[in-house]
XYZ file of C-alpha atoms in Angstrom:
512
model
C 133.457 88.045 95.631
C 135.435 87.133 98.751
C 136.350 91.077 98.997
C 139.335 91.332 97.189
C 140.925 94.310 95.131
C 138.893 94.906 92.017
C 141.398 94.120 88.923
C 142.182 97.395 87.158
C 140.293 98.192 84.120
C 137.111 96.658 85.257
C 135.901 99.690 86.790
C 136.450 101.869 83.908
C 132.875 103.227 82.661
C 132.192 105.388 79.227
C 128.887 107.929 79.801
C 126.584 108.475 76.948
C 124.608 111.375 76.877
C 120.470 110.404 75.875
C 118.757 113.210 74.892
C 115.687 114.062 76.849
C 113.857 116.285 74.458
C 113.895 116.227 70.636
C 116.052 119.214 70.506
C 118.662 119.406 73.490
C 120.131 122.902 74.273
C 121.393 122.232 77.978
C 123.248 119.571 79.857
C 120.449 119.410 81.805
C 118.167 118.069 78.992
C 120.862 114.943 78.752
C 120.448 112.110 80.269
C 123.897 109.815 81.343
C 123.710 106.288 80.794
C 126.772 104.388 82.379
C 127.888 101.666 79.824
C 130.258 99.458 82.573
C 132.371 96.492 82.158
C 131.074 93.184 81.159
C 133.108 91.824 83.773
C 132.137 94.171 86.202
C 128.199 93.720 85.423
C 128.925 90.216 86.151
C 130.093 90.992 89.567
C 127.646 94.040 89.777
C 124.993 91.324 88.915
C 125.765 88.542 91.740
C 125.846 91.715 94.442
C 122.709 92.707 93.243
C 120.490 89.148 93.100
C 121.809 88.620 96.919
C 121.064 92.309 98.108
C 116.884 91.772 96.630
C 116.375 88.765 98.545
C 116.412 91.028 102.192
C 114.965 93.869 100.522
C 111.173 92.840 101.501
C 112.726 92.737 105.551
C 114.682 96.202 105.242
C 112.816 98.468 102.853
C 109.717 99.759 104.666
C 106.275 99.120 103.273
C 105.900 102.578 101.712
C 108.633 102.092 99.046
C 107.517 100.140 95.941
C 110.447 100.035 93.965
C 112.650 97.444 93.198
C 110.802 95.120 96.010
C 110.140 91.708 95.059
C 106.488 91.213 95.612
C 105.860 95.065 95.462
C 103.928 97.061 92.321
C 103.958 100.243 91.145
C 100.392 99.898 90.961
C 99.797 99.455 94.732
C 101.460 103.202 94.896
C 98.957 104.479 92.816
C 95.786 102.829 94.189
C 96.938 104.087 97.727
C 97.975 107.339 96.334
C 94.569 107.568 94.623
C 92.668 106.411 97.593
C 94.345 109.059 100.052
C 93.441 111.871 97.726
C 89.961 111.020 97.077
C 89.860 110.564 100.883
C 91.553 114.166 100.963
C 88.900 115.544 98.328
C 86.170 114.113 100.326
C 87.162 116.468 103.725
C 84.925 119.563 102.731
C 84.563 119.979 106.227
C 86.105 120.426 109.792
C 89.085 122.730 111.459
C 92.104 120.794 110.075
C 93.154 120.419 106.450
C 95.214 117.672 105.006
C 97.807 118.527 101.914
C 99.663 116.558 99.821
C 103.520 117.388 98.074
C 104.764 115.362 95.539
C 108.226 116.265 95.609
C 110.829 116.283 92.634
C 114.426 115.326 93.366
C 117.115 116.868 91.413
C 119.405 114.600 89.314
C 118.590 111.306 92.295
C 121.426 109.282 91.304
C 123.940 111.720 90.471
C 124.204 113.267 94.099
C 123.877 110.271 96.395
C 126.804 110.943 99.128
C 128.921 107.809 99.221
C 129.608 108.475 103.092
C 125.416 108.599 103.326
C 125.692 105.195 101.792
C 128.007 103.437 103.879
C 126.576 104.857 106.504
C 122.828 103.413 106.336
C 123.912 100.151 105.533
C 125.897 100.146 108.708
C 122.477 101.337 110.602
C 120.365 99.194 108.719
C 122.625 95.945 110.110
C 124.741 94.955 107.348
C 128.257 93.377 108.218
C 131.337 95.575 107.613
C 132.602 92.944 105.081
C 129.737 93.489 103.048
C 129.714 97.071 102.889
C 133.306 96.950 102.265
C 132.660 95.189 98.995
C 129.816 97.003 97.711
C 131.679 100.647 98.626
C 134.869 99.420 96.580
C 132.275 98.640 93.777
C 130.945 102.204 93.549
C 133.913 104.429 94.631
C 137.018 102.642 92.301
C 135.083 103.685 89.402
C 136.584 105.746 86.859
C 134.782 107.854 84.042
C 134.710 108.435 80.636
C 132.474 110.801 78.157
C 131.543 109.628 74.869
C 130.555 113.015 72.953
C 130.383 112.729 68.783
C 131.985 109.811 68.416
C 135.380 110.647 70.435
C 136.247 109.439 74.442
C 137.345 112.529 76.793
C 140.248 112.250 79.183
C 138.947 109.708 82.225
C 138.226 110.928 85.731
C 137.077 109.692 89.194
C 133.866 110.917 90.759
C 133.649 111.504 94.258
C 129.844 110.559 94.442
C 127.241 109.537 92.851
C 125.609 106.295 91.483
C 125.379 104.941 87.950
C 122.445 104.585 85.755
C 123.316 101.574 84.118
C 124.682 99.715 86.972
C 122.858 96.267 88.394
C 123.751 97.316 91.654
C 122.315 101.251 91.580
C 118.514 101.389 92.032
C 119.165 98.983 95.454
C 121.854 101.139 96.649
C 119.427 104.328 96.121
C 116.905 102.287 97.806
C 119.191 102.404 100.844
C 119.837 105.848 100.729
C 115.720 106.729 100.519
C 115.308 104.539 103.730
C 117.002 106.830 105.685
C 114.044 109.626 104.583
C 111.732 107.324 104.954
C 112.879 106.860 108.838
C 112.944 110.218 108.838
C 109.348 110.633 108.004
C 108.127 107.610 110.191
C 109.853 109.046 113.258
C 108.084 112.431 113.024
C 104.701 110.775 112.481
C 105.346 108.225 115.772
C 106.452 111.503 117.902
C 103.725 114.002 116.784
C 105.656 116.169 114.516
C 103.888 114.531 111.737
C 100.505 113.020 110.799
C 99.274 111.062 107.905
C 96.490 110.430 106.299
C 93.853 107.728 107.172
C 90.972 107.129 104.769
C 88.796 106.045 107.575
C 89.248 105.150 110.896
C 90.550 101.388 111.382
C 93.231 102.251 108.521
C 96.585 102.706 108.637
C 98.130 106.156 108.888
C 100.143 106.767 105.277
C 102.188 110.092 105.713
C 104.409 108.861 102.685
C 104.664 106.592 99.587
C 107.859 105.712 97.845
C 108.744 104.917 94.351
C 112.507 105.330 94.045
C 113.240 109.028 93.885
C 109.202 109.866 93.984
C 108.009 110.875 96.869
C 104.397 111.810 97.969
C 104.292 113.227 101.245
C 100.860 113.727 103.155
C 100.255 116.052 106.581
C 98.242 118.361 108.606
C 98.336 121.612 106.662
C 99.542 123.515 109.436
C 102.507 125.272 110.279
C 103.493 122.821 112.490
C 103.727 119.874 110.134
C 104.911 122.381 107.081
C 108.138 123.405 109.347
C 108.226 119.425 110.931
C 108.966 118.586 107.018
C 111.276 121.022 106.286
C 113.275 120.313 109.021
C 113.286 116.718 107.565
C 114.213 117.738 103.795
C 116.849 120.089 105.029
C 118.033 117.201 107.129
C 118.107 114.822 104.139
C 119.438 116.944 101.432
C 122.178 117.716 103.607
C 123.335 113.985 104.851
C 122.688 112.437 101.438
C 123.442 115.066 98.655
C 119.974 115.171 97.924
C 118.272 118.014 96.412
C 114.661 118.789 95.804
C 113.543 120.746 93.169
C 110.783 123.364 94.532
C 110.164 125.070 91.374
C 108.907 121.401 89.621
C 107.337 120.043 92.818
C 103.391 120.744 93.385
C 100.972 120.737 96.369
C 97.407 119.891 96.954
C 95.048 120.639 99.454
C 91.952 119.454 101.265
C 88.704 121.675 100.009
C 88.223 122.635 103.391
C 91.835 124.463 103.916
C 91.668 127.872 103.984
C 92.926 130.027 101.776
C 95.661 131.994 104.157
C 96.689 128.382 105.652
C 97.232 127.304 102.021
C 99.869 130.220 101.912
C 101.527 129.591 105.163
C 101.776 126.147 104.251
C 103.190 126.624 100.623
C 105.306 129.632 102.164
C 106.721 127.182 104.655
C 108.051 124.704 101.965
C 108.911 127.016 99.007
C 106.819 125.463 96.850
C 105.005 127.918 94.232
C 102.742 125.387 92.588
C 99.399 124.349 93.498
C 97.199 121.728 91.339
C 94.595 119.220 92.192
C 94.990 117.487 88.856
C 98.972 116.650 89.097
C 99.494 113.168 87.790
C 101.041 110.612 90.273
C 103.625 107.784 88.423
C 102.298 108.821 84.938
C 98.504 108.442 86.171
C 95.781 111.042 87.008
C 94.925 111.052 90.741
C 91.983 112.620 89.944
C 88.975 111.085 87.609
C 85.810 113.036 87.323
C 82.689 112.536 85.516
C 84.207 112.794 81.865
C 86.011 109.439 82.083
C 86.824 109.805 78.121
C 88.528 113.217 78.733
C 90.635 112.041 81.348
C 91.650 108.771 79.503
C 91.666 110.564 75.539
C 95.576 110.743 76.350
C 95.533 106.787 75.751
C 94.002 106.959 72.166
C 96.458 110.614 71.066
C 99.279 107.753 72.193
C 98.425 105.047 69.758
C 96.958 107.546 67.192
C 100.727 109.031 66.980
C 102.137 105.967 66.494
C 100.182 104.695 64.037
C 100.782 107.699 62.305
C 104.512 106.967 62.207
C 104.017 103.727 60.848
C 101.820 104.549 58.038
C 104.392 105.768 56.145
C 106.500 102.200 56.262
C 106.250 99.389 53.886
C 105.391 96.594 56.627
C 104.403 93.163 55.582
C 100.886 91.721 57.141
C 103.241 89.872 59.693
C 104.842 93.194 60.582
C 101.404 95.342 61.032
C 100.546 92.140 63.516
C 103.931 92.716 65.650
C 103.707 96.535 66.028
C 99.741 96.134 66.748
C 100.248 93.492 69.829
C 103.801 94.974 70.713
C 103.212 98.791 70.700
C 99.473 99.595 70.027
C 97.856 97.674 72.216
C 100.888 97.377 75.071
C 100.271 101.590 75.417
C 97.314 101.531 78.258
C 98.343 98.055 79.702
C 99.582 100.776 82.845
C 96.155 102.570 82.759
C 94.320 99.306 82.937
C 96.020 97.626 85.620
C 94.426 100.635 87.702
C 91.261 102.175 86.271
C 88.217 101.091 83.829
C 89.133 102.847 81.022
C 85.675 102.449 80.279
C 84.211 99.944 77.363
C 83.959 103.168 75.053
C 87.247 104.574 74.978
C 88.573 100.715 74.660
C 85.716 100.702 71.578
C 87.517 103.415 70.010
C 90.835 102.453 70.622
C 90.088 98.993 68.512
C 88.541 101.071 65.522
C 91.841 103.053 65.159
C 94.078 99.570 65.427
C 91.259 98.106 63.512
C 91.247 100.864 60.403
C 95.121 100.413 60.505
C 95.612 96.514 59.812
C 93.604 96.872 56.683
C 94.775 99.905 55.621
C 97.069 100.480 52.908
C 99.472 103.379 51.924
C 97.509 104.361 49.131
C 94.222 104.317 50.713
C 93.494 105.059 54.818
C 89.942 103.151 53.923
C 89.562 99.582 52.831
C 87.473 96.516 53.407
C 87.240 95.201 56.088
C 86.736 91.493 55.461
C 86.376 89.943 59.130
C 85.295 91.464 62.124
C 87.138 92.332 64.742
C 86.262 90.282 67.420
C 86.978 87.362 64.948
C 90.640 88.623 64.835
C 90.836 89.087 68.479
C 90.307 84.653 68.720
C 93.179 82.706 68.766
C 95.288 81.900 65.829
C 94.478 78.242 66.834
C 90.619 78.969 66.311
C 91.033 80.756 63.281
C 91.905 84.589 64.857
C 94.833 86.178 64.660
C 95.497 86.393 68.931
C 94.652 90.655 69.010
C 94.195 91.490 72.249
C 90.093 92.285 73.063
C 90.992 95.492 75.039
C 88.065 95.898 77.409
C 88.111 92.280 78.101
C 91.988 92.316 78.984
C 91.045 95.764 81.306
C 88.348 93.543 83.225
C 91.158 90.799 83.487
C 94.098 93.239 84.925
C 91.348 94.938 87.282
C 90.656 91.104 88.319
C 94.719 90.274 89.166
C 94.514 92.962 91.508
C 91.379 91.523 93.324
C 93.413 88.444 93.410
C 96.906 90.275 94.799
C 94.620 91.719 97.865
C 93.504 88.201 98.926
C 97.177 86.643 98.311
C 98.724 89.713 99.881
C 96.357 90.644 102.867
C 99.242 92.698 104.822
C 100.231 94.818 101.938
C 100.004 98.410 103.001
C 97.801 98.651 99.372
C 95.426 95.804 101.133
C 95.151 97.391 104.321
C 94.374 100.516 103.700
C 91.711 99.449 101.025
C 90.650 96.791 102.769
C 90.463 98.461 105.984
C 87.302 100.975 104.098
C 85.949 98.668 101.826
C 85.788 95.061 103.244
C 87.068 95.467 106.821
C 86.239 91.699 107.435
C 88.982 90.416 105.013
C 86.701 89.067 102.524
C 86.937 90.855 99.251
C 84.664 88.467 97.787
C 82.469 89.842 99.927
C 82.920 93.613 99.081
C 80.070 96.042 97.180
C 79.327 99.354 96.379
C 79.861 101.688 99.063
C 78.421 105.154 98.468
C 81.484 107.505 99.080
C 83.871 104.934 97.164
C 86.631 106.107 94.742
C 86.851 105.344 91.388
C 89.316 103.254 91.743
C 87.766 100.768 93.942
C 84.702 100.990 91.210
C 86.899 99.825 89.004
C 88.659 97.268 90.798
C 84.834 95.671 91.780
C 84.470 95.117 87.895
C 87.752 93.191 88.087
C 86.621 91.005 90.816
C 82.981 90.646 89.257
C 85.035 88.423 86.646
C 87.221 87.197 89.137
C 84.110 85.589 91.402
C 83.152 83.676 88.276
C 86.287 81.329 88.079
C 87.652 81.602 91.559
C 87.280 78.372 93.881
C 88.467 77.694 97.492
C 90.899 75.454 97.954
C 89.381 73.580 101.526
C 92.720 73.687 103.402
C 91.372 73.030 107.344
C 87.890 74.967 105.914
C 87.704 77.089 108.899
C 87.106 80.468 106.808
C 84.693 78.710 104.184
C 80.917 79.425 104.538
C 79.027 76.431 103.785
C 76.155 78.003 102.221
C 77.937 81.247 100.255
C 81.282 80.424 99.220
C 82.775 78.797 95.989
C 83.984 75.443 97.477
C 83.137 72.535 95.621
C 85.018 71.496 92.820
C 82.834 70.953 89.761
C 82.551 73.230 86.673
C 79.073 74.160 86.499
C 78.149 75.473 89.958
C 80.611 75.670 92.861
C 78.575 76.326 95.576
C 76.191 74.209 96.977
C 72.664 73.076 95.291
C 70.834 71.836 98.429
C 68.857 74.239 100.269
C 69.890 75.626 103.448
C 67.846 74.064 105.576
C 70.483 74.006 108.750
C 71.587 76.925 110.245
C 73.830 75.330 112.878
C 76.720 74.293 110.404
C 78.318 77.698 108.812
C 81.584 76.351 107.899
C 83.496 73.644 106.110
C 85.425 72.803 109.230
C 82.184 71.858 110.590
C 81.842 69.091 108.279
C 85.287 67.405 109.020
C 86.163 64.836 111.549
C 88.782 66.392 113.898
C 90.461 63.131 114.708
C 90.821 61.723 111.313
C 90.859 65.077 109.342
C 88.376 63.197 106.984
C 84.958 64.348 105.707
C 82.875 63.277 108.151
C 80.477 61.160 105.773
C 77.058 60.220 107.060
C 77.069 64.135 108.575
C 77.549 64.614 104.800
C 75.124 62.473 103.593
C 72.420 63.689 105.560
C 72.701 67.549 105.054
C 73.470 67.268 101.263
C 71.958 66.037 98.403
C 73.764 63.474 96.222
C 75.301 66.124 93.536
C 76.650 67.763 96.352
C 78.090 64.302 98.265
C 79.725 63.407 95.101
């Protein structure tokens, strides 16, 4: 740790080809998995906990990966937000499109001099970069095909997929595009997307090697971003792969602008319906369409495991593990809506009782007896629609603990400009996924309580603030206007309620 030579043999690393698709007929449909040293994963390990704790100061706020405090999910609300925002544009001169772009085999082609060379810009010392370069460039390959080890080789770039130390390195690398595209959009060449007019400008979002670029469509912008992907692929080793990336476009682009635009980038495919991180980015009015992929899921697998002897106590771990684990994603971003949740419980429902000789049996509890606690006589199932409300609320709660999130600001900045969430309603141009997310903090209002702190942001009158169970806000009537908040109440030189100011506005469940 101190920089020293690495001790032959620790660096050796066998590959193992993971098939991609059920029936692999190309190198390309393999996937290499880096099996490295024990030793060196130690060592790999240590680099790696120390690199995370700066990552929050050096990795810009449009990159979700791999950031401690960061979600995937605040990608995809953005993401969602800025194309419903696009969608929304059926009128004016000047389009907006979006590219989600498709790198080529990310890890493989990282340039080790591209490397070394942002850490150096991004401020780290030499003696650091020393270390981690010696880490990635002594290594030395081997392939494991059918059982037998070929000769061993060096690469000469490239990071591993198996290493502790590779998705923060790659994170490095992406920072440099991601300067890239913030430099354009501060000098003009470039211009995001703002979903109204106090909110930030997003011309990009980050999620490791996925990228989702958003610009004028104009030529302008179109050749700005070319410039910048030529400019990347040929620093880094990058490449991106036209033929799988897609574009999208603002209703009111025309049609010969569209061309230009896709002419400009290469890019062949147009959709408005691409999903973004494994989620649809578009949600219409057939909610159980869009989300039927959830239920095919867990239908398959049940299917599988119908034809397995499994013990009660086995049914009960694939059910909580698998079955109902599948739209966990889904949920932490959308209302899947109570009915597709319904049907989802009938198919795990029909399963536990089932047996191989017979798909239908009794059923001889309900099923929201099963989904109580085994301590209260259930058997701890998950209540799906109940746990969607709940994940739907966490996010409520994440926007108030994390108000300078780029996810907060930009929904914050539409839907409850004054920093209040508790605040927000229904807006009539809102997204769906700001619908959902106001279910989420319907449940979250019930149990939520301010903690009083110096009470300057607590209203008196219309905030949760006293701590008793049955009602947190206050009983008495409002019957003075001059005192709005808590702070009001408190005596500035002893930082003590201020009691008889207490006593006389209150009445005596509320003074308690």
């Amino acid at each position: 740790m101190n920089g020293g030579p690495i001790p032959a043999g620790w660096n050796e690393t066998t590959i193992v080809l993971i098939p991609k698709v059920k029936k692999p007929e190309q190198v390309k449909d393999l996937r290499p998995i880096s099996l490295c040293n024990v030793l060196y994963k130690l060592v790999s390990k240590v680099l790696a906990n120390r690199l995370k704790q700066i990552f929050p100061k050096v990795i810009s706020p449009a990159q979700s990966a791999f950031v401690s405090g960061r979600l995937i999910s605040d990608n995809i609300l953005v993401a969602y937000e800025l194309t419903h925002c696009m969608r929304q544009k059926k009128k004016g001169k000047e389009g907006y499109a979006a590219v989600k772009l498709d790198m080529s085999k990310a890890y493989d082609r990282v340039e080790w001099s591209f490397l070394q060379a942002m850490m150096a810009k991004l401020g780290f010392r030499n003696r650091w970069i020393d270390l981690i370069m010696k880490c990635v460039s002594t290594v030395s390959y081997r392939i494991r095909v059918n059982g037998e080890l070929s000769d061993s080789f060096n690469p000469e770039r490239g990071l591993r997929q198996g290493d502790p130390l590779s998705p923060y390195l790659f994170l490095l690398c992406a920072e440099g595009f991601s300067a890239l595209l913030s430099q354009a959009e501060m000098e003009g060449r470039l211009k995001g997307v703002k979903v109204c007019q106090n909110a930030p400008s997003v011309s990009h979002l980050l999620f490791a090697d996925d990228s989702l670029i958003l610009f004028r469509a104009n030529r302008g912008d179109a050749q700005a971003l070319q410039g910048i992907l030529d400019l990347y692929e040929e620093c880094s080793g990058q490449v991106i792969n036209k033929e799988k990336s897609a574009i999208m476009f603002s209703p009111n682009t025309k049609r010969d602008v569209k061309e230009l635009v896709m002419s400009e980038l290469s890019i062949v495919k147009e959709t408005m319906n691409e999903r973004y991180l494994g989620l649809p980015v578009f949600v219409g009015n057939n909610k159980c369409r869009v989300f039927a992929y959830l239920k095919e899921r867990i239908w398959t697998r049940i299917q599988g495991w119908k034809e397995k002897l499994l013990s009660r106590a086995g049914k009960e771990i694939l059910i909580k593990a698998v079955a109902q684990a599948i739209p966990t994603f889904a949920m932490g971003c959308f209302d899947i809506t109570k009915e597709i949740c319904t049907q989802i419980s009938t198919m795990i429902c029909r399963y536990w009782w089932s047996n191989q000789d017979k798909e239908k049996k009794m059923h001889w509890i309900r099923w929201d007896k099963l989904t109580e606690p085994k301590g209260e006589g259930g058997l701890g199932f998950r209540d799906i629609y109940t746990f969607n409300l709940a994940m739907l609320a966490k996010q409520s709660w994440r926007f108030m603990q994390n108000p300078d999130s780029l996810c907060a600001r930009v929904l914050g900045a539409k839907y409850f400009p004054d920093g209040n969430i508790l605040a927000a309603g229904v807006q009539r141009t809102m997204s769906y996924t700001w619908r959902s997310i106001l279910k989420g903090l319907e449940v979250l209002k019930r149990g939520v309580i301010w903690r009083v702190g110096d009470g300057r942001r607590i209203k008196i009158w219309d905030d949760p603030w006293i701590p008793r169970e049955w009602s947190r806000r206050p009983i008495t009537p409002c019957s003075n206007n001059i005192l709005t908040h808590v702070d009001e109440l408190i005596d500035p030189s002893s930082g003590q309620w201020d009691e008889q100011l207490v006593r006389e506005i209150f009445w005596r469940q509320d003074v308690e």
